[in-house]
mmCIF file of C-alpha atoms in Angstrom:
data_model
loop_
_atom_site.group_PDB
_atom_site.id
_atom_site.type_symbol
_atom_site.label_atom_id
_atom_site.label_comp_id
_atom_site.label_asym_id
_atom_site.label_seq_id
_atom_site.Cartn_x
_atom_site.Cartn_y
_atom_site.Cartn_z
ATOM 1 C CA UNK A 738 0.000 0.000 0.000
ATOM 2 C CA UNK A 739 1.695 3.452 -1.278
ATOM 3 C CA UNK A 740 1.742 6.468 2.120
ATOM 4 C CA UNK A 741 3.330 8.708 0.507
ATOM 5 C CA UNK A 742 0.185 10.616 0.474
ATOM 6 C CA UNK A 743 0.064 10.751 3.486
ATOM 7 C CA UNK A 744 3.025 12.441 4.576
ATOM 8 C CA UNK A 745 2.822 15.066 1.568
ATOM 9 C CA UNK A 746 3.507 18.278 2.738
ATOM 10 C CA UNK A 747 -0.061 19.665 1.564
ATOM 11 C CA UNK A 748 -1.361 16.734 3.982
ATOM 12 C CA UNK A 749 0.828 17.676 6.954
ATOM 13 C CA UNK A 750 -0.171 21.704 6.471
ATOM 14 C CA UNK A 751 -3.399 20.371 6.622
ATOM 15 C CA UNK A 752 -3.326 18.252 9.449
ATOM 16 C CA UNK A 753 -1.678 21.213 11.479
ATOM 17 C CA UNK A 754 -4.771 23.776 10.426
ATOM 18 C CA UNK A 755 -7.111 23.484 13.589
ATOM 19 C CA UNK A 756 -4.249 23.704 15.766
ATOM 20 C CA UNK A 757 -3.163 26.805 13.923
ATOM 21 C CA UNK A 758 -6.780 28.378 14.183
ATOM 22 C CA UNK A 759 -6.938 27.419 18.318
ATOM 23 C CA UNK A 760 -4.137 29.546 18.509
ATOM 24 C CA UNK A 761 -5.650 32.521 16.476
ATOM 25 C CA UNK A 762 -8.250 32.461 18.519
ATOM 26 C CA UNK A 763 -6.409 32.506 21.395
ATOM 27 C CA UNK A 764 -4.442 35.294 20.341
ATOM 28 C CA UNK A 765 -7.258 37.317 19.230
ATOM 29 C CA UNK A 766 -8.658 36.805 22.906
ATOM 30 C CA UNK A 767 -5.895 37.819 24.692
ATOM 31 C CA UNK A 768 -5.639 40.691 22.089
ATOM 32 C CA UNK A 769 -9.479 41.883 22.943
ATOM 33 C CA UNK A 770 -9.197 41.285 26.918
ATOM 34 C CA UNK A 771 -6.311 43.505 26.621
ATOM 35 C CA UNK A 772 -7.578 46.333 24.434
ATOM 36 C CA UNK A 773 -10.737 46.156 27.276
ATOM 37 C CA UNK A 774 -8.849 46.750 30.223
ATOM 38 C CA UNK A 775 -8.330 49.820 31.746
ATOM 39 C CA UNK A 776 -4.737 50.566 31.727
ATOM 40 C CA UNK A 777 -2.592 50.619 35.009
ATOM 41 C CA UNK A 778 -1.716 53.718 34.050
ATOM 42 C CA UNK A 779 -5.471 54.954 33.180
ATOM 43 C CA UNK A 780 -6.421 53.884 36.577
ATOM 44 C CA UNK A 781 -3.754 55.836 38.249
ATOM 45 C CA UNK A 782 -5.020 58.931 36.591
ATOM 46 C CA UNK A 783 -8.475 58.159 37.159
ATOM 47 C CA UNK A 784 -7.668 58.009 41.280
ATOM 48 C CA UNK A 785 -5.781 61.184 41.028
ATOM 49 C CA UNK A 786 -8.660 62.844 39.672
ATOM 50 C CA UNK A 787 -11.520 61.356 41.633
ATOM 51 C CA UNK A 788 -9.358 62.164 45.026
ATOM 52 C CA UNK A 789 -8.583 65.552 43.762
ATOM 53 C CA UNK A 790 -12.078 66.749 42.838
ATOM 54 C CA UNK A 791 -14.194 64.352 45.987
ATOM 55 C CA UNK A 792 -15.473 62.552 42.916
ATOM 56 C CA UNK A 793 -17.267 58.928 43.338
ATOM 57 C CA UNK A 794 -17.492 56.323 40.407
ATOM 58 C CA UNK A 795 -21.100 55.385 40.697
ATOM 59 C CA UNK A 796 -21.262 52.889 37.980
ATOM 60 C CA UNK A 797 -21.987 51.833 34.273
ATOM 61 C CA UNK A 798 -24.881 53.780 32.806
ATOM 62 C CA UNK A 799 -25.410 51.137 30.207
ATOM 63 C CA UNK A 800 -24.508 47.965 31.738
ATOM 64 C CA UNK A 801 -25.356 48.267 35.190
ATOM 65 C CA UNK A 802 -23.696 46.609 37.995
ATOM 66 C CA UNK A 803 -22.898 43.377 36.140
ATOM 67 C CA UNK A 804 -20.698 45.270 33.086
ATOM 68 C CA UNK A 805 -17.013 44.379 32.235
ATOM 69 C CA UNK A 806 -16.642 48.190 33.321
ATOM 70 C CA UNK A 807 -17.702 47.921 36.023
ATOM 71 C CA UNK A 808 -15.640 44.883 37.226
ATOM 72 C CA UNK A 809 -12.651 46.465 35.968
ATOM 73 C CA UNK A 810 -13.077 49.351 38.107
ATOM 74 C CA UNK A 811 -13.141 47.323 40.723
ATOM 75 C CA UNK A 812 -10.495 45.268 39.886
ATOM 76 C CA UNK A 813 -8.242 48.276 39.665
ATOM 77 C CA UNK A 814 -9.963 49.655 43.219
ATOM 78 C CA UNK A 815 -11.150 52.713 41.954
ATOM 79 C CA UNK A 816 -15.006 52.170 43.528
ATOM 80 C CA UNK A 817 -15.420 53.786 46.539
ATOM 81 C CA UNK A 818 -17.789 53.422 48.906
ATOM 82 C CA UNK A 819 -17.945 56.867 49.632
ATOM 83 C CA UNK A 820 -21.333 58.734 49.828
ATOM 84 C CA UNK A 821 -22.410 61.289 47.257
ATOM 85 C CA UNK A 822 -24.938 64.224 46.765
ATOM 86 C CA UNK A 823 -27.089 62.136 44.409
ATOM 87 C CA UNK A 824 -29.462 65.159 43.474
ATOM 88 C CA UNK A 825 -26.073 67.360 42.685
ATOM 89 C CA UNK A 826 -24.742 67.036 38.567
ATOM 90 C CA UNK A 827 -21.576 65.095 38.210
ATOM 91 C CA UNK A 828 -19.531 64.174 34.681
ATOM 92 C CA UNK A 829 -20.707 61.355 32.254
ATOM 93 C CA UNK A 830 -17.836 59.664 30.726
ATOM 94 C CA UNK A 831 -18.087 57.533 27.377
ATOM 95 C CA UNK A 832 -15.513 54.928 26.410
ATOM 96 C CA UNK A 833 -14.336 54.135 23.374
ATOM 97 C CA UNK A 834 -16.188 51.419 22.007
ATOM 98 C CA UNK A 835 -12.854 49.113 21.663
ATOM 99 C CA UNK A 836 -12.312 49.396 25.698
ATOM 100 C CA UNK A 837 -15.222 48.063 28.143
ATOM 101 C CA UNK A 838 -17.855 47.768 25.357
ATOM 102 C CA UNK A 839 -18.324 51.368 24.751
ATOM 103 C CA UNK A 840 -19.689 52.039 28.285
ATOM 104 C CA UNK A 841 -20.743 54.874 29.790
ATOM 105 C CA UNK A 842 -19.301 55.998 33.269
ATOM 106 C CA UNK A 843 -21.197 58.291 35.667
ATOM 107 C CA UNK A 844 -19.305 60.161 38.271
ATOM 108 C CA UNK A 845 -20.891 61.953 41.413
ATOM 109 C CA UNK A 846 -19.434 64.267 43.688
ATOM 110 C CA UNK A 847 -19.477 64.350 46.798
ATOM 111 C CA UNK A 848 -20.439 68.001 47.269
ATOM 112 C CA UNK A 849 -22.064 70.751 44.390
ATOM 113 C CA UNK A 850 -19.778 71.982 41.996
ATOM 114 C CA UNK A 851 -20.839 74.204 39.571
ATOM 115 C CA UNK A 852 -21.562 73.280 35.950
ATOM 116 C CA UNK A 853 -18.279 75.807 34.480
ATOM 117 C CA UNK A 854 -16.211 73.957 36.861
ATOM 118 C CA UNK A 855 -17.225 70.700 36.344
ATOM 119 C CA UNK A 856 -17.202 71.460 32.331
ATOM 120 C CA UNK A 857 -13.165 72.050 33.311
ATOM 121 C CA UNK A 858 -13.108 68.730 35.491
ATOM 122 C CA UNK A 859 -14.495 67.036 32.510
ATOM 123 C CA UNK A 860 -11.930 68.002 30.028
ATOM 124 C CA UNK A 861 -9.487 67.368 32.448
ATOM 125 C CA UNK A 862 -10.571 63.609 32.373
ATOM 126 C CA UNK A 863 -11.052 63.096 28.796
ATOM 127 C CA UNK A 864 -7.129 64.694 28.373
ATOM 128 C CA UNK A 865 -5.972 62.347 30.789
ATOM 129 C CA UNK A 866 -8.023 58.905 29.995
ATOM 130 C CA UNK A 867 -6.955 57.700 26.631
ATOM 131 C CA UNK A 868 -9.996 55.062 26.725
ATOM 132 C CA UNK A 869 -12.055 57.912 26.607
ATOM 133 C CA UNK A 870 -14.353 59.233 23.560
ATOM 134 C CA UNK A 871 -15.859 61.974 25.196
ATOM 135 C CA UNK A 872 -16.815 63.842 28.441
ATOM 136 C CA UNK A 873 -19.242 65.838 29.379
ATOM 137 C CA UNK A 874 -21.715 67.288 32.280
ATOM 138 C CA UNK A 875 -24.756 65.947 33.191
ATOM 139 C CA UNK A 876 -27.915 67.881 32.740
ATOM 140 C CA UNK A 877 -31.251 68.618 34.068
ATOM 141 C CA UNK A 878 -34.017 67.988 31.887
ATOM 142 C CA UNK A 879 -36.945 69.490 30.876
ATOM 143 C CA UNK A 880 -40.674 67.729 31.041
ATOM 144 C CA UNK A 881 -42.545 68.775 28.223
ATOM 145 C CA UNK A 882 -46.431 69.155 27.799
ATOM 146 C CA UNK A 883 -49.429 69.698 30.850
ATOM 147 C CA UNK A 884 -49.762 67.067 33.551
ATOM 148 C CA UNK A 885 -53.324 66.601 32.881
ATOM 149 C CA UNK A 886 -55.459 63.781 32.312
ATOM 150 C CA UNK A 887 -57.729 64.999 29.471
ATOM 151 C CA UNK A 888 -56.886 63.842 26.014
ATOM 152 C CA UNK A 889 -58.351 66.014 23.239
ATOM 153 C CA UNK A 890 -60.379 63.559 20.477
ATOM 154 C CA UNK A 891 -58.632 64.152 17.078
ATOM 155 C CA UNK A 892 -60.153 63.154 13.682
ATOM 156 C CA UNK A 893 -57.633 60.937 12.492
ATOM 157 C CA UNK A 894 -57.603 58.560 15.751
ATOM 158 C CA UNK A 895 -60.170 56.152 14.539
ATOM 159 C CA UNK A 896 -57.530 55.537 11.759
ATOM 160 C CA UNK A 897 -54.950 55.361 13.833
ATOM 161 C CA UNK A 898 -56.634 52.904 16.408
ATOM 162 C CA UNK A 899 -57.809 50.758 12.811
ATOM 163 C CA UNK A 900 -54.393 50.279 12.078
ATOM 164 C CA UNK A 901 -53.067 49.575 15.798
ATOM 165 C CA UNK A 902 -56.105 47.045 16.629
ATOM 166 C CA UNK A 903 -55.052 43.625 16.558
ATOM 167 C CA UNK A 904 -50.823 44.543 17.246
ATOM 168 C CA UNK A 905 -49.212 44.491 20.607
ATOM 169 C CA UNK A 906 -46.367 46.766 21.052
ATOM 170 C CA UNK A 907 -43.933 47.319 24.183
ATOM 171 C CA UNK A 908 -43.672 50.744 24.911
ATOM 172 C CA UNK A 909 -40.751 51.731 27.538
ATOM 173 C CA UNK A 910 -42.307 55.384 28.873
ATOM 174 C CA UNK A 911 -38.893 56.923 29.778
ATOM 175 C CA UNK A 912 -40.348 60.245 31.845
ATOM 176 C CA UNK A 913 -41.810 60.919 35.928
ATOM 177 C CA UNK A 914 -42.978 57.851 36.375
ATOM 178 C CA UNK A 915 -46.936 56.291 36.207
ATOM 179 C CA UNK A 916 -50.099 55.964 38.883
ATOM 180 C CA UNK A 917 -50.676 52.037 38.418
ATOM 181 C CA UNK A 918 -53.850 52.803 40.014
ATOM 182 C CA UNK A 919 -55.430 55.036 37.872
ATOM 183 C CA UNK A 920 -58.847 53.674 36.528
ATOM 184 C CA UNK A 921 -57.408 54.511 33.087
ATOM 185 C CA UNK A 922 -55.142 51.782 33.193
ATOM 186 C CA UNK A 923 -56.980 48.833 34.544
ATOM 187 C CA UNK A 924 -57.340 47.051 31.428
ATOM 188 C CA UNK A 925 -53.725 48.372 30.337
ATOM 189 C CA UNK A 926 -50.357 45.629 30.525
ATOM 190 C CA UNK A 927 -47.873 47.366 32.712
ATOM 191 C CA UNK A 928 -44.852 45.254 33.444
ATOM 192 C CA UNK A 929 -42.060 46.460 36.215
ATOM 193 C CA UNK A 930 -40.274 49.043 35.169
ATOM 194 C CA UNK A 931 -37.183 50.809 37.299
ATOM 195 C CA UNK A 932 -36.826 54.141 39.348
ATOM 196 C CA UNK A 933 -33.497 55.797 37.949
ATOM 197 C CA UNK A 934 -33.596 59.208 40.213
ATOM 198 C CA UNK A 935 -33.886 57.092 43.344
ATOM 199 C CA UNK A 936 -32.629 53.717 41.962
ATOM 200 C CA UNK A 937 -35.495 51.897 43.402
ATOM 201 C CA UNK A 938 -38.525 50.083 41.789
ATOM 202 C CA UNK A 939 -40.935 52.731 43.090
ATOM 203 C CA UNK A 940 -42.276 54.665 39.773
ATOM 204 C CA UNK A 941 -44.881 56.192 41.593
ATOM 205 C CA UNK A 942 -45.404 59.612 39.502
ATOM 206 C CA UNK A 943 -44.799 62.783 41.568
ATOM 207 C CA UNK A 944 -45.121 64.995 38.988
ATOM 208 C CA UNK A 945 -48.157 63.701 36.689
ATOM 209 C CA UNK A 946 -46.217 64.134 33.695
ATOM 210 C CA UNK A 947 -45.481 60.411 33.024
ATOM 211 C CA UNK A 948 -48.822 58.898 33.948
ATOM 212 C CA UNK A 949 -50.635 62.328 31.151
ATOM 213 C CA UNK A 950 -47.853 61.075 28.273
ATOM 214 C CA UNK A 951 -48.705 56.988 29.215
ATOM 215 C CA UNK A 952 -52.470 58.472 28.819
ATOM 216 C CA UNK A 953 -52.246 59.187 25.543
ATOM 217 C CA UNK A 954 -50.518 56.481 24.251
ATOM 218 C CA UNK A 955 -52.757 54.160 25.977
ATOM 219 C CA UNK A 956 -55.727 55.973 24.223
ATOM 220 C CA UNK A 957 -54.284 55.735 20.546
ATOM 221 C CA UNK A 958 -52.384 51.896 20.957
ATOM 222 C CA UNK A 959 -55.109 50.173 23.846
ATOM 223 C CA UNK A 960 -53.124 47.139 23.371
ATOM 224 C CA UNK A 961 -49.772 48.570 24.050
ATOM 225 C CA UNK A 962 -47.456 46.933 27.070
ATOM 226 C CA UNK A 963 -45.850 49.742 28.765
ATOM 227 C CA UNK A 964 -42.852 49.270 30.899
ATOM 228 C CA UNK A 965 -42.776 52.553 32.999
ATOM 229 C CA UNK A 966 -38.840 54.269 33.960
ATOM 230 C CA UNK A 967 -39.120 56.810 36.404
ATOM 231 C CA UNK A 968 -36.217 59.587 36.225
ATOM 232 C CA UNK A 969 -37.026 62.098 37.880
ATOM 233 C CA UNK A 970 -39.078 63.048 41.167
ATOM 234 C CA UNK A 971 -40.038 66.175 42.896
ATOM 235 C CA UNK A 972 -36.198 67.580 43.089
ATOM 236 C CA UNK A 973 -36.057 67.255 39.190
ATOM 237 C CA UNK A 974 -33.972 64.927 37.007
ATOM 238 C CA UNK A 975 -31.088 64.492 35.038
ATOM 239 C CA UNK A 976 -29.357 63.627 31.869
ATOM 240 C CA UNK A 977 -27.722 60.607 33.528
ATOM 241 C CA UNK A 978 -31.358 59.222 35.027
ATOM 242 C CA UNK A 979 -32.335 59.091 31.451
ATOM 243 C CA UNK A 980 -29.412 57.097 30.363
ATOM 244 C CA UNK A 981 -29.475 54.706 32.721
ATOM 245 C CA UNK A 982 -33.010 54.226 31.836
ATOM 246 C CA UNK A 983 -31.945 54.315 28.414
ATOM 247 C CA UNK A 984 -29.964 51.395 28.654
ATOM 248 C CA UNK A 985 -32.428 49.262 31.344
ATOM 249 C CA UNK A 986 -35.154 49.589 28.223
ATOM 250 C CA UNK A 987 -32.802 48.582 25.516
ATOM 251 C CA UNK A 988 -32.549 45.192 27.641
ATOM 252 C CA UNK A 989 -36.135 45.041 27.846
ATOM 253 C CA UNK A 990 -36.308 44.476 24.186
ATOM 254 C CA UNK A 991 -38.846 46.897 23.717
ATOM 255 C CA UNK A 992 -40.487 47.888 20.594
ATOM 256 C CA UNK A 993 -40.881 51.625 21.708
ATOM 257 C CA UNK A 994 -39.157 54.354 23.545
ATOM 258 C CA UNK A 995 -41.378 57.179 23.887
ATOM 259 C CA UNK A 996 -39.211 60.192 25.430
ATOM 260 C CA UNK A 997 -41.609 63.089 26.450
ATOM 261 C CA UNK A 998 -38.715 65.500 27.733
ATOM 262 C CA UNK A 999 -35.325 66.916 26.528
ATOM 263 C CA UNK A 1000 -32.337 68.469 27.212
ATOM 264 C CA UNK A 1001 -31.090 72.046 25.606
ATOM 265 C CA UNK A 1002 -27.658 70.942 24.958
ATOM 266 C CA UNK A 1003 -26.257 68.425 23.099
ATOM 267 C CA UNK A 1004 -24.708 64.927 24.277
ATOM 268 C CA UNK A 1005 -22.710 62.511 22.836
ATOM 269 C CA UNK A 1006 -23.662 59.919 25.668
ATOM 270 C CA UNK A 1007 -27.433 60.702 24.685
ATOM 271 C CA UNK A 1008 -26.202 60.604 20.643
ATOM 272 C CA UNK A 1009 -24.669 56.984 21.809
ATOM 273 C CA UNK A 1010 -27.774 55.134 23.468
ATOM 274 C CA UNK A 1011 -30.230 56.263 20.313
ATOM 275 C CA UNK A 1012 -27.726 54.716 18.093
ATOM 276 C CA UNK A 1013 -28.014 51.417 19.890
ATOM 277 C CA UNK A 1014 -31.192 52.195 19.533
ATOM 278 C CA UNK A 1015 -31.426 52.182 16.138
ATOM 279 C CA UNK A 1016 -28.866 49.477 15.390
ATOM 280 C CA UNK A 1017 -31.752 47.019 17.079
ATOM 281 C CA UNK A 1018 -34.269 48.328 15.521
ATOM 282 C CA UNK A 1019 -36.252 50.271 18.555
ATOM 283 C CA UNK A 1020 -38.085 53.402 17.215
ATOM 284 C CA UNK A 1021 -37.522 56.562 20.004
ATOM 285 C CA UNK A 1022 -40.690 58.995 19.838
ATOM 286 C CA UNK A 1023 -39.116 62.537 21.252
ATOM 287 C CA UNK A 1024 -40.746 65.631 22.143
ATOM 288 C CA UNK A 1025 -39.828 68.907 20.098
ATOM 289 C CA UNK A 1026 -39.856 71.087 23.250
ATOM 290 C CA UNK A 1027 -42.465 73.778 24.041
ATOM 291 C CA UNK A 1028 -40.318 77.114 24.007
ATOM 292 C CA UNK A 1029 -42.312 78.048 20.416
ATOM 293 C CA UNK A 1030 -38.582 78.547 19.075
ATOM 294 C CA UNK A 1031 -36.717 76.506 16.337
ATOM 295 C CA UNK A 1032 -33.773 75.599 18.444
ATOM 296 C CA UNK A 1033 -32.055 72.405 18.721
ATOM 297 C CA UNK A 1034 -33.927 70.217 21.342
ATOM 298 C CA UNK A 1035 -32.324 66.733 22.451
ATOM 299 C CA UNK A 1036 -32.796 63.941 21.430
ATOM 300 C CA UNK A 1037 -35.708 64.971 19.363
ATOM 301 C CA UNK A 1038 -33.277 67.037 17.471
ATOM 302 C CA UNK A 1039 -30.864 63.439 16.310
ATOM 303 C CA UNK A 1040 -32.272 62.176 13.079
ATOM 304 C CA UNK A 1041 -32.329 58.814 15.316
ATOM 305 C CA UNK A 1042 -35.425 59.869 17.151
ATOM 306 C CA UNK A 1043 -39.507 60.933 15.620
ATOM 307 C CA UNK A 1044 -39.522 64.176 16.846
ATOM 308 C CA UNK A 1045 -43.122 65.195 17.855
ATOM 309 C CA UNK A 1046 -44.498 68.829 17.785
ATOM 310 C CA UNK A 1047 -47.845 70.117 19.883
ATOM 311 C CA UNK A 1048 -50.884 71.024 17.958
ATOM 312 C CA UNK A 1049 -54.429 72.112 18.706
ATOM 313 C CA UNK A 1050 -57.816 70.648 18.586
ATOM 314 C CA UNK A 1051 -57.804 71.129 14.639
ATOM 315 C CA UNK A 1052 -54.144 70.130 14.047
ATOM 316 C CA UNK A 1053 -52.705 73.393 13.914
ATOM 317 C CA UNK A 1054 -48.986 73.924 15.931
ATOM 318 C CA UNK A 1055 -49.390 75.264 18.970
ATOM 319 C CA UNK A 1056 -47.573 78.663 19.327
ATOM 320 C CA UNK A 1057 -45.713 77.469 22.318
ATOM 321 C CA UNK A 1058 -44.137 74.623 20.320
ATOM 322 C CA UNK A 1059 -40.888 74.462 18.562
#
């Protein structure tokens, strides 16, 4: 019987090809757990700052307590159990999406600082933090439309409810929160949603903002889930309540994110979690803003997001909107 086929040197290459694509694997591994971690010399600079400013790493805005972020920081010992101001504006940090899967850092201080100082602190990190794509301040944000309970009757909502009859849609109602209890909601699917201004699961509405903008969408889509996210209470709210929430409804796998509010300036953090957004496929609903000017209103302004406009009884704008 001729083997000299067998030990061919085509046959031998051949025979050595699964061992040679374990160990590109491998490599490639090592490569991306490397590229992920925050440098020893990152994390230095990041404990300089945080003890030089009384700053506090309060965690991953879009993956929660269980992100690679997160576990880095604390493999590196830069989360503190220190207390901070929770209603006082801190800096929102976004990584490159090569190191920690793009997350998004939030850090608190311990005391106020105000915003043209902490716009200094914030390009003081980004300088320093070579993971970093951007930092910026958090914001407050603005509610937009009445708190009431009356929903006007418009002509074209019996076409609207024709098409929307027989589909189910998940609707994550990023805003104040919702009254559960409200008789207009007893035939309505609410699943649990999350507090972000408190971190709790209490989304009891203080304001009567979220439970009016869940009204209406209960009205026009009776079949919709909703999944309320509180992010703000009586204090207010901020930018960094909404992307927390942001990221808690992207996990949710919902179909909708309706986002009743807005912000006047512009965020790249924001910019990030409607991109994710739209890469699966959720459709954001935004509100233009009410200050009857054509200014840039966020995140209805992002080409990401429907950006919705008030009107009157007969369909007209409302002076007050944008």
């Amino acid at each position: 019987m001729r083997k000299d086929h067998l030990t061919h040197p085509s046959h031998k290459i051949a025979g050595l090809i699964p061992l040679i694509l374990v160990i590109i694997a491998a490599l490639i591994l090592v490569f991306l757990q490397t590229k992920s971690a925050i440098s020893d010399e990152s994390a230095e600079k990041f404990s300089r700052l945080n003890n030089k400013y009384d700053m506090v790493i309060s965690g991953d805005l879009l993956g929660g307590e269980n992100s690679r972020l997160v576990a880095d920081l604390y493999e590196a010992d830069l989360m503190s159990n220190n207390k901070y101001d929770r209603d006082a504006k801190g800096l929102i940090l976004s990584f490159k999406d090569g190191f920690n899967e793009g997350g998004i850092l939030l850090l608190q201080p311990m005391h106020k600082i105000a915003d043209s100082t902490l716009s200094q602190i914030a390009k003081e990190y980004f300088e320093a933090i070579p993971e970093l794509e951007y930092a910026e301040t958090d914001q407050s944000i603005e509610f937009e439309g009445s708190p009431t309970y009356t929903v006007p009757n418009f002509e074209a909502e019996e076409v609207v409810l024709a098409e929307l009859e027989d589909s189910e849609v998940t609707v994550a109602v990023i805003d104040s929160g919702l009254d559960t209890e409200h008789e207009f909601f007893e035939n309505t699917t609410v699943l649990e949603g999350w507090n972000t201004a408190d971190d709790n699961s209490d989304v009891s509405d203080e304001i009567s903002h979220g439970t009016h903008m869940t009204g209406i969408i209960v009205k026009n889509a009776p079949e919709a889930v909703i999944i309320p996210y509180k992010i703000a209470n009586a204090s207010g709210g901020k930018l960094s309540n909404v992307l927390a929430a942001f990221g808690l409804a992207l996990e949710s796998e919902a179909d909708v994110i309706n986002t009743s509010f807005g912000v006047s300036g512009n965020s790249y953090a924001l910019y990030k979690m409607l991109n994710r957004a739209d890469e699966k496929g959720v459709i954001v609903v935004s509100a233009a803003g009410n200050n009857g000017q054509d200014e840039n209103f966020y995140p209805a302004t992002y080409g990401e997001s429907i950006a919705v406009a008030g009107v009157d009884d007969y369909g007209s704008k409302m002076p007050r909107s944008n």
